[in-house]
Amino acid sequence: MERQAPRPANRTVPDDTVRAQHTAMVRSHPKLLAEGFNEVVFSDSLCQLLPFLQRLGDARNADLGLDGGDGLGELLLVRRVFGEEILPLWRWKPGSTAAGGDRVAEIRLGQQYLTLAFRTNVDGQGDYGFDVALPCPHDDECTGYAWAPAYSVACLARALAGELDDSEDIVCSVHGGFDDADRELDKHADEVLRETAGSVR
């Protein structure tokens, strides 16, 4: 009955029924022994961890291809970062030049899609990661590719919803990152000041 406490009223079993089921279970115990069973145990006393771990191990070996099959191969990393639910949507785009030589993939469902790049050296020390393509934050008419890091499937949802469009981590293949754009603006402002100062003299 305590286990039912959090359930809504339409999902609970009447207390009298629960008590009757418990009484029937207790009374059945000696009857089962009398029927010829060598041992009667309750489910919470069964050794369940070993078969559970064995099933997990078999599934892991299948994913890695250690069971003689193909395994997940290049999708193993995708699953680790974004979860296995994304795998049916994932398509690598061989030959794509969108990411400057890095591998490009697409996830699509209906008319909506995202383009991703697999980065093998995100920090200059050989660490891997994924970037998601976004609109250029510097120029609405920019024809280059702008990318921001995607650390999880939640990042992909935010990217599709436009919530990453103003991210400071965006780097455009034409305009660079926000720091680069700020330097360009500062440089342009300095040039305007020099020209203005020269014309005043």
XYZ file of C-alpha atoms in Angstrom:
201
model
C 0.000 0.000 0.000
C 2.937 2.313 0.676
C 4.116 1.789 -2.896
C 0.766 3.088 -4.154
C 0.897 6.321 -2.143
C 2.443 8.459 -4.947
C 0.042 7.128 -7.591
C -3.058 9.089 -8.676
C -6.406 7.747 -7.490
C -7.287 6.267 -10.883
C -4.052 4.231 -10.857
C -4.306 2.673 -7.379
C -5.664 -0.705 -6.315
C -8.169 -0.610 -3.427
C -6.527 -1.292 -0.065
C -8.777 -4.281 0.601
C -7.663 -5.869 -2.657
C -4.002 -5.349 -1.819
C -4.505 -6.944 1.600
C -6.333 -9.894 0.051
C -3.524 -10.401 -2.501
C -0.918 -10.342 0.265
C -2.869 -12.871 2.334
C -3.258 -15.159 -0.690
C 0.490 -14.930 -1.388
C 1.427 -15.845 2.188
C -1.021 -18.759 2.237
C 0.215 -20.082 -1.114
C 3.796 -20.467 0.118
C 3.364 -23.779 2.010
C 0.914 -25.074 -0.606
C 3.559 -24.690 -3.348
C 5.982 -26.804 -1.314
C 3.263 -29.395 -0.876
C 2.727 -29.433 -4.640
C 6.279 -30.655 -5.157
C 8.390 -27.515 -5.562
C 11.807 -28.033 -3.923
C 12.144 -24.397 -2.952
C 9.949 -21.332 -2.974
C 11.579 -17.894 -2.950
C 10.381 -14.336 -3.346
C 11.616 -12.291 -6.313
C 13.545 -9.844 -4.139
C 15.772 -12.691 -2.935
C 16.816 -13.804 -6.427
C 20.354 -13.167 -7.692
C 19.548 -10.718 -10.460
C 22.730 -8.673 -10.802
C 24.809 -11.301 -12.636
C 22.330 -11.959 -15.484
C 21.705 -8.209 -15.733
C 25.436 -7.517 -16.135
C 25.771 -10.395 -18.598
C 23.011 -8.916 -20.782
C 24.684 -5.503 -20.653
C 28.040 -7.059 -21.530
C 26.563 -8.933 -24.490
C 24.921 -5.742 -25.759
C 28.183 -3.796 -25.339
C 30.179 -6.461 -27.186
C 27.625 -6.360 -30.004
C 27.968 -2.560 -30.226
C 31.768 -2.882 -30.404
C 31.615 -5.694 -32.959
C 33.287 -8.134 -30.540
C 30.557 -10.720 -31.097
C 31.553 -11.286 -34.723
C 29.091 -8.710 -36.085
C 29.718 -5.276 -37.574
C 28.849 -3.389 -34.396
C 28.033 0.317 -34.410
C 31.418 1.258 -35.876
C 31.608 4.971 -36.554
C 28.213 5.500 -34.904
C 29.536 4.404 -31.508
C 30.875 7.896 -30.834
C 27.640 9.479 -32.056
C 25.666 7.376 -29.577
C 28.044 8.251 -26.746
C 27.556 11.995 -27.308
C 23.918 12.231 -28.425
C 22.292 8.971 -27.282
C 21.111 5.933 -29.197
C 17.752 7.492 -30.156
C 19.552 9.778 -32.617
C 21.153 6.911 -34.573
C 18.230 6.202 -36.960
C 18.313 9.872 -38.038
C 22.087 10.098 -38.507
C 23.546 10.167 -42.026
C 27.185 10.863 -42.853
C 27.648 13.122 -45.893
C 30.714 11.763 -47.717
C 32.547 14.326 -49.801
C 31.047 17.353 -48.065
C 33.420 20.341 -47.870
C 31.251 22.301 -45.444
C 33.544 21.695 -42.453
C 36.936 22.403 -43.982
C 37.914 18.766 -44.404
C 36.267 17.379 -41.265
C 33.503 14.801 -41.605
C 29.979 16.150 -41.998
C 26.702 14.494 -41.012
C 23.037 15.369 -41.116
C 20.100 14.470 -38.911
C 16.703 14.918 -40.525
C 13.107 14.281 -39.528
C 10.481 15.456 -41.979
C 11.404 18.905 -43.287
C 13.639 19.837 -40.339
C 17.311 18.983 -40.294
C 20.635 19.917 -38.725
C 24.120 19.705 -40.178
C 26.945 18.600 -37.903
C 30.714 18.422 -38.194
C 32.906 15.874 -36.421
C 35.968 17.657 -35.041
C 39.025 15.573 -34.194
C 41.065 18.351 -32.606
C 38.683 20.737 -30.852
C 41.206 21.993 -28.297
C 44.476 21.661 -30.195
C 45.309 18.578 -28.134
C 43.528 15.896 -30.114
C 40.202 15.859 -28.276
C 37.132 15.132 -30.383
C 33.711 16.733 -30.467
C 30.862 17.849 -32.683
C 29.840 21.254 -34.021
C 26.387 22.155 -35.292
C 25.858 24.508 -38.243
C 24.125 27.804 -37.419
C 23.381 31.070 -39.246
C 26.276 33.520 -39.382
C 25.796 35.981 -36.494
C 27.728 38.749 -38.262
C 26.059 38.945 -41.680
C 22.584 37.684 -42.642
C 23.715 37.280 -46.243
C 26.923 35.402 -45.426
C 27.411 32.324 -47.604
C 29.988 30.709 -45.314
C 29.375 28.078 -42.680
C 29.077 29.078 -39.038
C 29.593 26.448 -36.321
C 29.058 26.168 -32.579
C 29.948 23.259 -30.275
C 27.232 20.658 -29.646
C 27.873 18.758 -26.433
C 24.620 16.784 -26.177
C 21.262 16.189 -27.797
C 19.944 19.125 -25.725
C 22.336 21.395 -27.661
C 20.868 20.095 -30.913
C 17.353 20.967 -29.742
C 18.513 24.454 -28.752
C 20.226 24.911 -32.123
C 17.081 23.936 -34.024
C 14.982 26.284 -31.871
C 17.340 29.203 -32.642
C 18.512 29.472 -29.040
C 22.191 29.213 -30.036
C 22.081 31.811 -32.806
C 23.658 34.427 -30.508
C 26.150 32.079 -28.866
C 29.584 33.595 -28.283
C 31.092 30.251 -29.323
C 29.969 30.567 -32.958
C 32.815 30.654 -35.461
C 32.057 31.576 -39.063
C 34.308 30.302 -41.847
C 34.210 33.807 -43.387
C 33.981 36.221 -40.435
C 35.613 34.141 -37.694
C 34.430 34.277 -34.094
C 33.054 37.204 -32.098
C 36.551 38.193 -30.984
C 37.641 38.387 -34.615
C 34.590 40.497 -35.504
C 35.222 42.819 -32.539
C 38.819 43.316 -33.682
C 37.611 44.134 -37.193
C 35.169 46.704 -35.782
C 37.902 48.232 -33.618
C 40.233 48.355 -36.612
C 37.546 50.006 -38.729
C 36.800 52.539 -35.957
C 40.518 53.381 -35.668
C 40.710 53.942 -39.421
C 37.658 56.226 -39.320
C 39.199 58.232 -36.444
C 42.509 58.598 -38.302
C 40.729 59.736 -41.454
C 38.583 62.176 -39.446
C 41.607 63.535 -37.587
C 43.504 63.961 -40.888
C 40.649 65.877 -42.464
C 40.356 68.221 -39.428
C 43.987 69.275 -39.795
